[in-house]
């Protein structure tokens, strides 16, 4: 063109006052009688220091309402809790109160659907030897009063702490927590019982510790979502490093604004010096970190494939996480253990 061409920007660049629901972290499938938490992130412009409220509705019926003060951050978080009483699909609506001067109230509400399954609530902790982690895990699980938590702690190959009817305990388990199991104390008979119910689809969470017997663990290879080999007999001190795309994973979500920072600041715990290789169907949630350097060894793995649902933690002495966070009022440890249990328990295949 032989004529000059000019562009002019039009519009108002002033940010309008607004509050909106930015994101909600939750499990899409939950259990009757168990607490289901919704971690709600709010974004606000122009309402610093003011108060508002969040409301939770099930099928348009108010379930919970919570007040909160908006701090200087543009993003604020809060947790709403829902306890479903009946199984089936449930319509859930979360609303943030309309604020005076808002120009857009359509983003104050989010509606979604949950699948609620009947609770199969027998949890069995099997430990290859007594360990402080066992009691800390059991105490966290017992926070959920809908769960029936029992333990089977080995003292020797044929001796257990206060338990007589082993077969009944194992047969009634809907979920397994395996702590340092199998150990050198584990008899072939007990190992076969555990392998048998895992093959039938019982989900499990396994914690590898210094009592875990490598040879016996390898005999469970077809049921594991990882392979393992020994590098040395020693242990090392490690911390978790959350994989970047896993920050919103419901297993590690908690009430803190920054999930990744909460986990990065946990105290070092012990890990056996073994080579852990995730199998193709598994997903890495966190890797191990030594002296702030991330190493290529997974710390937290999960698998959700057909009838195979399992998780593993390749570290021990995690009771230290509980003690450190308890001082600051954080519930990270309890939420982690309960999130694992809930995630394991909602297998669609087991529902059939």
mmCIF file of C-alpha atoms in Angstrom:
data_model
loop_
_atom_site.group_PDB
_atom_site.id
_atom_site.type_symbol
_atom_site.label_atom_id
_atom_site.label_comp_id
_atom_site.label_asym_id
_atom_site.label_seq_id
_atom_site.Cartn_x
_atom_site.Cartn_y
_atom_site.Cartn_z
ATOM 1 C CA UNK A 1 0.000 0.000 0.000
ATOM 2 C CA UNK A 2 1.139 3.542 -0.729
ATOM 3 C CA UNK A 3 -0.550 4.894 2.402
ATOM 4 C CA UNK A 4 0.855 4.702 5.945
ATOM 5 C CA UNK A 5 -0.830 2.136 8.218
ATOM 6 C CA UNK A 6 -1.149 2.697 12.002
ATOM 7 C CA UNK A 7 -2.542 0.415 14.739
ATOM 8 C CA UNK A 8 -4.184 1.754 17.873
ATOM 9 C CA UNK A 9 -4.864 -0.344 20.991
ATOM 10 C CA UNK A 10 -8.298 0.135 22.471
ATOM 11 C CA UNK A 11 -9.722 -1.052 25.788
ATOM 12 C CA UNK A 12 -9.355 -0.598 29.513
ATOM 13 C CA UNK A 13 -6.203 -2.163 31.025
ATOM 14 C CA UNK A 14 -7.427 -1.617 34.577
ATOM 15 C CA UNK A 15 -7.890 -4.938 36.386
ATOM 16 C CA UNK A 16 -11.474 -5.459 37.458
ATOM 17 C CA UNK A 17 -12.281 -6.564 40.997
ATOM 18 C CA UNK A 18 -12.934 -10.293 40.945
ATOM 19 C CA UNK A 19 -12.797 -13.484 42.971
ATOM 20 C CA UNK A 20 -12.885 -16.858 41.263
ATOM 21 C CA UNK A 21 -12.363 -20.566 41.849
ATOM 22 C CA UNK A 22 -9.043 -21.225 40.150
ATOM 23 C CA UNK A 23 -8.664 -24.946 40.773
ATOM 24 C CA UNK A 24 -9.991 -27.844 42.869
ATOM 25 C CA UNK A 25 -7.873 -30.899 43.728
ATOM 26 C CA UNK A 26 -9.879 -34.004 44.626
ATOM 27 C CA UNK A 27 -10.291 -37.727 44.046
ATOM 28 C CA UNK A 28 -12.851 -38.427 41.338
ATOM 29 C CA UNK A 29 -13.763 -41.746 42.930
ATOM 30 C CA UNK A 30 -14.346 -41.909 46.690
ATOM 31 C CA UNK A 31 -15.752 -44.239 49.360
ATOM 32 C CA UNK A 32 -18.886 -44.134 51.478
ATOM 33 C CA UNK A 33 -18.266 -43.096 55.068
ATOM 34 C CA UNK A 34 -14.760 -41.759 54.402
ATOM 35 C CA UNK A 35 -13.685 -38.129 54.455
ATOM 36 C CA UNK A 36 -13.152 -36.718 50.968
ATOM 37 C CA UNK A 37 -11.226 -33.450 50.923
ATOM 38 C CA UNK A 38 -11.465 -30.779 48.245
ATOM 39 C CA UNK A 39 -8.425 -28.490 48.119
ATOM 40 C CA UNK A 40 -9.856 -25.296 46.638
ATOM 41 C CA UNK A 41 -7.621 -22.570 45.182
ATOM 42 C CA UNK A 42 -9.139 -19.093 44.900
ATOM 43 C CA UNK A 43 -7.823 -16.183 42.879
ATOM 44 C CA UNK A 44 -8.741 -12.656 43.926
ATOM 45 C CA UNK A 45 -8.132 -9.168 42.549
ATOM 46 C CA UNK A 46 -8.935 -6.171 44.707
ATOM 47 C CA UNK A 47 -10.215 -7.970 47.832
ATOM 48 C CA UNK A 48 -7.045 -8.221 49.949
ATOM 49 C CA UNK A 49 -7.866 -8.410 53.646
ATOM 50 C CA UNK A 50 -11.572 -8.989 53.141
ATOM 51 C CA UNK A 51 -13.577 -12.006 54.275
ATOM 52 C CA UNK A 52 -15.575 -14.406 52.148
ATOM 53 C CA UNK A 53 -16.999 -17.912 52.414
ATOM 54 C CA UNK A 54 -16.860 -21.197 50.524
ATOM 55 C CA UNK A 55 -19.875 -23.486 50.283
ATOM 56 C CA UNK A 56 -20.080 -27.165 49.340
ATOM 57 C CA UNK A 57 -23.300 -28.649 47.939
ATOM 58 C CA UNK A 58 -24.273 -32.230 47.185
ATOM 59 C CA UNK A 59 -27.113 -32.343 44.645
ATOM 60 C CA UNK A 60 -27.939 -28.702 45.548
ATOM 61 C CA UNK A 61 -28.088 -29.427 49.296
ATOM 62 C CA UNK A 62 -25.652 -27.450 51.478
ATOM 63 C CA UNK A 63 -23.110 -29.774 53.124
ATOM 64 C CA UNK A 64 -20.469 -27.401 54.488
ATOM 65 C CA UNK A 65 -19.802 -23.684 54.607
ATOM 66 C CA UNK A 66 -16.457 -22.219 55.644
ATOM 67 C CA UNK A 67 -15.366 -18.627 56.219
ATOM 68 C CA UNK A 68 -11.921 -17.444 55.182
ATOM 69 C CA UNK A 69 -9.917 -14.237 55.094
ATOM 70 C CA UNK A 70 -8.194 -13.271 51.865
ATOM 71 C CA UNK A 71 -4.524 -12.525 52.493
ATOM 72 C CA UNK A 72 -2.088 -10.455 50.463
ATOM 73 C CA UNK A 73 -1.476 -13.283 47.986
ATOM 74 C CA UNK A 74 -3.542 -13.292 44.831
ATOM 75 C CA UNK A 75 -4.104 -17.031 45.365
ATOM 76 C CA UNK A 76 -5.668 -18.393 48.562
ATOM 77 C CA UNK A 77 -6.462 -22.011 49.434
ATOM 78 C CA UNK A 78 -8.961 -23.756 51.678
ATOM 79 C CA UNK A 79 -10.141 -27.303 52.301
ATOM 80 C CA UNK A 80 -13.757 -28.451 52.274
ATOM 81 C CA UNK A 81 -14.629 -31.921 53.552
ATOM 82 C CA UNK A 82 -17.374 -34.207 52.292
ATOM 83 C CA UNK A 83 -18.485 -37.562 53.761
ATOM 84 C CA UNK A 84 -20.715 -39.447 51.300
ATOM 85 C CA UNK A 85 -23.368 -41.680 52.857
ATOM 86 C CA UNK A 86 -24.609 -43.485 49.751
ATOM 87 C CA UNK A 87 -22.886 -44.994 46.735
ATOM 88 C CA UNK A 88 -23.532 -43.821 43.188
ATOM 89 C CA UNK A 89 -22.818 -40.721 41.114
ATOM 90 C CA UNK A 90 -22.978 -37.461 43.073
ATOM 91 C CA UNK A 91 -23.261 -33.908 41.765
ATOM 92 C CA UNK A 92 -20.931 -31.598 43.722
ATOM 93 C CA UNK A 93 -21.002 -27.810 43.553
ATOM 94 C CA UNK A 94 -18.509 -25.486 45.226
ATOM 95 C CA UNK A 95 -19.289 -21.776 45.430
ATOM 96 C CA UNK A 96 -17.344 -18.786 46.656
ATOM 97 C CA UNK A 97 -19.503 -15.970 48.004
ATOM 98 C CA UNK A 98 -20.206 -13.100 45.608
ATOM 99 C CA UNK A 99 -18.250 -9.984 46.663
ATOM 100 C CA UNK A 100 -19.432 -6.391 46.413
ATOM 101 C CA UNK A 101 -18.086 -4.770 43.261
ATOM 102 C CA UNK A 102 -17.405 -7.977 41.333
ATOM 103 C CA UNK A 103 -17.797 -7.638 37.585
ATOM 104 C CA UNK A 104 -17.993 -11.383 36.854
ATOM 105 C CA UNK A 105 -19.744 -13.889 39.125
ATOM 106 C CA UNK A 106 -19.855 -16.784 36.647
ATOM 107 C CA UNK A 107 -16.413 -17.935 37.824
ATOM 108 C CA UNK A 108 -17.545 -18.109 41.469
ATOM 109 C CA UNK A 109 -19.002 -21.595 41.002
ATOM 110 C CA UNK A 110 -17.690 -24.968 39.846
ATOM 111 C CA UNK A 111 -19.826 -28.090 39.434
ATOM 112 C CA UNK A 112 -18.535 -31.624 38.851
ATOM 113 C CA UNK A 113 -19.514 -35.251 39.463
ATOM 114 C CA UNK A 114 -18.009 -37.876 41.755
ATOM 115 C CA UNK A 115 -18.335 -41.640 41.726
ATOM 116 C CA UNK A 116 -18.994 -42.949 45.225
ATOM 117 C CA UNK A 117 -18.228 -46.623 45.879
ATOM 118 C CA UNK A 118 -19.183 -48.806 48.820
ATOM 119 C CA UNK A 119 -16.413 -48.752 51.393
ATOM 120 C CA UNK A 120 -14.407 -51.924 51.768
ATOM 121 C CA UNK A 121 -12.622 -50.847 54.879
ATOM 122 C CA UNK A 122 -10.454 -53.632 56.312
ATOM 123 C CA UNK A 123 -6.822 -52.520 56.271
ATOM 124 C CA UNK A 124 -4.059 -54.925 57.269
ATOM 125 C CA UNK A 125 -0.523 -53.749 58.047
ATOM 126 C CA UNK A 126 2.017 -56.551 57.688
ATOM 127 C CA UNK A 127 5.504 -55.805 59.028
ATOM 128 C CA UNK A 128 8.516 -58.052 58.599
ATOM 129 C CA UNK A 129 9.782 -56.857 61.996
ATOM 130 C CA UNK A 130 8.798 -54.270 64.636
ATOM 131 C CA UNK A 131 9.506 -50.738 63.417
ATOM 132 C CA UNK A 132 8.413 -47.235 64.565
ATOM 133 C CA UNK A 133 6.930 -46.535 61.124
ATOM 134 C CA UNK A 134 4.257 -49.178 61.759
ATOM 135 C CA UNK A 135 2.681 -47.432 64.738
ATOM 136 C CA UNK A 136 2.832 -44.015 63.054
ATOM 137 C CA UNK A 137 1.133 -45.385 59.934
ATOM 138 C CA UNK A 138 -1.497 -47.178 62.009
ATOM 139 C CA UNK A 139 -2.271 -44.030 64.004
ATOM 140 C CA UNK A 140 -2.720 -42.043 60.783
ATOM 141 C CA UNK A 141 -5.052 -44.640 59.282
ATOM 142 C CA UNK A 142 -7.144 -44.712 62.453
ATOM 143 C CA UNK A 143 -7.958 -41.034 61.991
ATOM 144 C CA UNK A 144 -10.506 -42.299 59.468
ATOM 145 C CA UNK A 145 -13.001 -43.942 61.818
ATOM 146 C CA UNK A 146 -14.619 -45.856 58.953
ATOM 147 C CA UNK A 147 -11.474 -47.996 58.640
ATOM 148 C CA UNK A 148 -10.847 -51.199 60.569
ATOM 149 C CA UNK A 149 -7.068 -51.278 60.929
ATOM 150 C CA UNK A 150 -5.225 -54.370 62.126
ATOM 151 C CA UNK A 151 -1.561 -55.335 62.089
ATOM 152 C CA UNK A 152 0.485 -58.483 61.710
ATOM 153 C CA UNK A 153 4.005 -57.889 63.046
ATOM 154 C CA UNK A 154 6.578 -60.649 62.759
ATOM 155 C CA UNK A 155 8.869 -61.414 65.682
ATOM 156 C CA UNK A 156 10.288 -64.583 64.132
ATOM 157 C CA UNK A 157 9.367 -66.958 61.318
ATOM 158 C CA UNK A 158 6.462 -68.427 63.305
ATOM 159 C CA UNK A 159 5.885 -65.843 66.018
ATOM 160 C CA UNK A 160 3.760 -62.691 65.702
ATOM 161 C CA UNK A 161 2.961 -59.835 68.015
ATOM 162 C CA UNK A 162 -0.377 -60.646 69.694
ATOM 163 C CA UNK A 163 -1.871 -62.475 66.689
ATOM 164 C CA UNK A 164 -3.102 -66.041 66.396
ATOM 165 C CA UNK A 165 -5.513 -66.414 63.447
ATOM 166 C CA UNK A 166 -3.275 -65.254 60.596
ATOM 167 C CA UNK A 167 -5.312 -66.739 57.768
ATOM 168 C CA UNK A 168 -8.479 -64.951 58.866
ATOM 169 C CA UNK A 169 -6.643 -61.622 59.076
ATOM 170 C CA UNK A 170 -5.246 -61.973 55.568
ATOM 171 C CA UNK A 171 -8.470 -63.248 54.004
ATOM 172 C CA UNK A 172 -10.485 -60.321 55.393
ATOM 173 C CA UNK A 173 -8.056 -57.627 54.194
ATOM 174 C CA UNK A 174 -9.285 -55.223 51.525
ATOM 175 C CA UNK A 175 -6.033 -53.264 51.469
ATOM 176 C CA UNK A 176 -2.491 -54.221 52.477
ATOM 177 C CA UNK A 177 0.258 -52.009 53.917
ATOM 178 C CA UNK A 178 3.527 -53.969 53.726
ATOM 179 C CA UNK A 179 6.296 -52.487 55.893
ATOM 180 C CA UNK A 180 9.684 -54.132 55.534
ATOM 181 C CA UNK A 181 7.907 -57.179 54.142
ATOM 182 C CA UNK A 182 9.001 -59.789 53.246
ATOM 183 C CA UNK A 183 11.876 -59.966 55.715
ATOM 184 C CA UNK A 184 14.345 -62.716 56.561
ATOM 185 C CA UNK A 185 11.788 -63.759 59.229
ATOM 186 C CA UNK A 186 9.056 -64.320 56.649
ATOM 187 C CA UNK A 187 8.197 -67.968 56.132
ATOM 188 C CA UNK A 188 7.419 -69.317 52.676
ATOM 189 C CA UNK A 189 3.928 -70.132 53.934
ATOM 190 C CA UNK A 190 3.158 -66.509 54.909
ATOM 191 C CA UNK A 191 4.775 -65.160 51.764
ATOM 192 C CA UNK A 192 2.578 -67.402 49.625
ATOM 193 C CA UNK A 193 -0.571 -66.301 51.480
ATOM 194 C CA UNK A 194 0.231 -62.656 50.742
ATOM 195 C CA UNK A 195 1.168 -63.339 47.130
ATOM 196 C CA UNK A 196 -2.098 -65.217 46.689
ATOM 197 C CA UNK A 197 -4.423 -62.376 47.738
ATOM 198 C CA UNK A 198 -2.389 -59.834 45.765
ATOM 199 C CA UNK A 199 -2.802 -62.002 42.655
ATOM 200 C CA UNK A 200 -6.565 -61.926 43.272
ATOM 201 C CA UNK A 201 -6.526 -58.130 43.112
ATOM 202 C CA UNK A 202 -5.999 -56.915 46.695
ATOM 203 C CA UNK A 203 -4.286 -53.509 46.380
ATOM 204 C CA UNK A 204 -1.162 -52.871 48.412
ATOM 205 C CA UNK A 205 1.302 -50.216 49.539
ATOM 206 C CA UNK A 206 4.831 -51.462 50.186
ATOM 207 C CA UNK A 207 7.564 -49.670 52.141
ATOM 208 C CA UNK A 208 11.098 -50.901 51.543
ATOM 209 C CA UNK A 209 13.254 -50.718 54.664
ATOM 210 C CA UNK A 210 16.399 -52.301 56.096
ATOM 211 C CA UNK A 211 14.435 -55.421 57.138
ATOM 212 C CA UNK A 212 13.223 -56.128 53.588
ATOM 213 C CA UNK A 213 14.770 -59.317 52.231
ATOM 214 C CA UNK A 214 15.868 -58.759 48.623
ATOM 215 C CA UNK A 215 15.670 -62.408 47.568
ATOM 216 C CA UNK A 216 12.166 -62.894 48.960
ATOM 217 C CA UNK A 217 11.053 -59.569 47.508
ATOM 218 C CA UNK A 218 12.215 -60.700 44.079
ATOM 219 C CA UNK A 219 9.982 -63.771 44.431
ATOM 220 C CA UNK A 220 7.052 -61.297 44.306
ATOM 221 C CA UNK A 221 8.324 -59.749 41.070
ATOM 222 C CA UNK A 222 5.266 -60.573 38.956
ATOM 223 C CA UNK A 223 3.101 -58.653 41.456
ATOM 224 C CA UNK A 224 5.402 -55.641 41.805
ATOM 225 C CA UNK A 225 5.399 -52.461 39.714
ATOM 226 C CA UNK A 226 9.190 -52.145 39.966
ATOM 227 C CA UNK A 227 12.269 -54.325 39.717
ATOM 228 C CA UNK A 228 15.070 -54.169 42.240
ATOM 229 C CA UNK A 229 18.714 -55.161 42.623
ATOM 230 C CA UNK A 230 21.240 -54.459 45.358
ATOM 231 C CA UNK A 231 24.029 -51.924 44.870
ATOM 232 C CA UNK A 232 25.468 -52.251 48.378
ATOM 233 C CA UNK A 233 24.392 -53.279 51.864
ATOM 234 C CA UNK A 234 24.459 -49.753 53.219
ATOM 235 C CA UNK A 235 21.782 -47.088 53.593
ATOM 236 C CA UNK A 236 21.712 -43.443 52.587
ATOM 237 C CA UNK A 237 19.906 -40.341 53.802
ATOM 238 C CA UNK A 238 17.476 -38.937 51.241
ATOM 239 C CA UNK A 239 14.689 -36.409 50.833
ATOM 240 C CA UNK A 240 11.746 -36.384 48.438
ATOM 241 C CA UNK A 241 11.732 -34.435 45.191
ATOM 242 C CA UNK A 242 8.276 -34.260 43.604
ATOM 243 C CA UNK A 243 8.236 -34.814 39.839
ATOM 244 C CA UNK A 244 7.084 -31.455 38.372
ATOM 245 C CA UNK A 245 3.983 -32.773 36.595
ATOM 246 C CA UNK A 246 2.842 -34.541 39.799
ATOM 247 C CA UNK A 247 2.278 -31.453 41.967
ATOM 248 C CA UNK A 248 -1.487 -31.867 41.795
ATOM 249 C CA UNK A 249 -1.511 -35.624 42.317
ATOM 250 C CA UNK A 250 -4.164 -36.321 44.994
ATOM 251 C CA UNK A 251 -1.847 -38.774 46.775
ATOM 252 C CA UNK A 252 0.540 -36.000 47.822
ATOM 253 C CA UNK A 253 -1.884 -33.073 48.008
ATOM 254 C CA UNK A 254 -2.286 -31.398 51.389
ATOM 255 C CA UNK A 255 -3.541 -28.186 52.925
ATOM 256 C CA UNK A 256 -0.352 -26.243 52.199
ATOM 257 C CA UNK A 257 -0.456 -23.768 49.321
ATOM 258 C CA UNK A 258 2.686 -25.157 47.681
ATOM 259 C CA UNK A 259 2.642 -28.958 47.747
ATOM 260 C CA UNK A 260 6.099 -29.255 46.206
ATOM 261 C CA UNK A 261 7.690 -26.948 48.792
ATOM 262 C CA UNK A 262 6.017 -28.835 51.646
ATOM 263 C CA UNK A 263 7.602 -32.088 50.521
ATOM 264 C CA UNK A 264 10.977 -30.555 49.650
ATOM 265 C CA UNK A 265 11.319 -29.271 53.208
ATOM 266 C CA UNK A 266 10.827 -32.631 54.898
ATOM 267 C CA UNK A 267 13.757 -33.939 56.971
ATOM 268 C CA UNK A 268 16.044 -36.622 55.492
ATOM 269 C CA UNK A 269 15.031 -40.231 56.028
ATOM 270 C CA UNK A 270 16.774 -43.528 55.322
ATOM 271 C CA UNK A 271 16.781 -45.538 52.112
ATOM 272 C CA UNK A 272 18.452 -48.841 51.329
ATOM 273 C CA UNK A 273 21.111 -48.541 48.661
ATOM 274 C CA UNK A 274 19.273 -50.565 46.021
ATOM 275 C CA UNK A 275 18.702 -49.944 42.354
ATOM 276 C CA UNK A 276 14.974 -49.436 41.784
ATOM 277 C CA UNK A 277 13.649 -49.551 38.219
ATOM 278 C CA UNK A 278 9.981 -48.684 37.564
ATOM 279 C CA UNK A 279 8.181 -51.071 35.255
ATOM 280 C CA UNK A 280 6.483 -49.700 32.150
ATOM 281 C CA UNK A 281 3.024 -49.545 33.731
ATOM 282 C CA UNK A 282 4.123 -47.597 36.815
ATOM 283 C CA UNK A 283 4.173 -43.843 37.421
ATOM 284 C CA UNK A 284 6.841 -41.948 39.354
ATOM 285 C CA UNK A 285 5.412 -39.398 41.801
ATOM 286 C CA UNK A 286 8.687 -38.458 43.506
ATOM 287 C CA UNK A 287 12.389 -39.181 43.135
ATOM 288 C CA UNK A 288 15.109 -39.333 45.775
ATOM 289 C CA UNK A 289 17.258 -36.311 46.546
ATOM 290 C CA UNK A 290 20.653 -36.318 48.294
ATOM 291 C CA UNK A 291 22.139 -33.021 49.502
ATOM 292 C CA UNK A 292 19.690 -31.113 47.275
ATOM 293 C CA UNK A 293 20.743 -33.113 44.214
ATOM 294 C CA UNK A 294 18.004 -35.200 42.602
ATOM 295 C CA UNK A 295 19.151 -38.714 41.715
ATOM 296 C CA UNK A 296 17.585 -41.083 39.241
ATOM 297 C CA UNK A 297 16.100 -43.414 41.868
ATOM 298 C CA UNK A 298 12.336 -43.301 42.452
ATOM 299 C CA UNK A 299 11.043 -42.648 45.945
ATOM 300 C CA UNK A 300 7.283 -42.930 45.418
ATOM 301 C CA UNK A 301 5.748 -45.079 42.676
ATOM 302 C CA UNK A 302 2.178 -46.041 41.793
ATOM 303 C CA UNK A 303 0.495 -48.424 39.381
ATOM 304 C CA UNK A 304 -3.127 -48.510 38.273
ATOM 305 C CA UNK A 305 -3.523 -51.090 35.561
ATOM 306 C CA UNK A 306 -6.513 -53.405 35.283
ATOM 307 C CA UNK A 307 -6.620 -55.550 38.414
ATOM 308 C CA UNK A 308 -3.203 -54.314 39.524
ATOM 309 C CA UNK A 309 -3.296 -51.322 41.845
ATOM 310 C CA UNK A 310 -0.301 -50.689 44.057
ATOM 311 C CA UNK A 311 2.061 -48.057 45.427
ATOM 312 C CA UNK A 312 5.534 -48.134 46.939
ATOM 313 C CA UNK A 313 7.770 -45.931 49.054
ATOM 314 C CA UNK A 314 11.474 -46.619 48.852
ATOM 315 C CA UNK A 315 12.439 -45.050 52.184
ATOM 316 C CA UNK A 316 11.922 -45.658 55.886
ATOM 317 C CA UNK A 317 12.023 -43.874 59.245
ATOM 318 C CA UNK A 318 9.265 -41.717 57.787
ATOM 319 C CA UNK A 319 7.996 -41.169 61.337
ATOM 320 C CA UNK A 320 10.447 -38.236 61.255
ATOM 321 C CA UNK A 321 8.163 -36.518 58.723
ATOM 322 C CA UNK A 322 5.288 -36.782 61.158
ATOM 323 C CA UNK A 323 7.242 -35.358 64.091
ATOM 324 C CA UNK A 324 8.677 -32.429 62.152
ATOM 325 C CA UNK A 325 5.375 -31.430 60.573
ATOM 326 C CA UNK A 326 3.451 -31.880 63.825
ATOM 327 C CA UNK A 327 5.463 -29.020 65.356
ATOM 328 C CA UNK A 328 4.149 -26.614 62.715
ATOM 329 C CA UNK A 329 0.601 -27.964 62.813
ATOM 330 C CA UNK A 330 0.878 -29.512 59.351
ATOM 331 C CA UNK A 331 -1.082 -32.693 58.648
ATOM 332 C CA UNK A 332 1.062 -33.678 55.641
ATOM 333 C CA UNK A 333 2.020 -37.112 56.998
ATOM 334 C CA UNK A 334 -1.511 -38.095 58.025
ATOM 335 C CA UNK A 335 -2.954 -36.884 54.729
ATOM 336 C CA UNK A 336 -0.325 -38.769 52.755
ATOM 337 C CA UNK A 337 -1.086 -42.081 54.477
ATOM 338 C CA UNK A 338 -4.866 -41.582 54.213
ATOM 339 C CA UNK A 339 -4.578 -40.470 50.585
ATOM 340 C CA UNK A 340 -2.669 -43.663 49.787
ATOM 341 C CA UNK A 341 -5.361 -45.754 51.464
ATOM 342 C CA UNK A 342 -8.195 -43.971 49.640
ATOM 343 C CA UNK A 343 -6.422 -44.154 46.293
ATOM 344 C CA UNK A 344 -5.834 -47.896 46.688
ATOM 345 C CA UNK A 345 -9.418 -48.524 47.786
ATOM 346 C CA UNK A 346 -11.249 -47.079 44.798
ATOM 347 C CA UNK A 347 -10.266 -49.661 42.206
ATOM 348 C CA UNK A 348 -13.056 -49.963 39.656
ATOM 349 C CA UNK A 349 -12.205 -53.582 38.998
ATOM 350 C CA UNK A 350 -12.627 -54.521 42.670
ATOM 351 C CA UNK A 351 -16.060 -52.905 42.697
ATOM 352 C CA UNK A 352 -17.317 -55.429 40.182
#
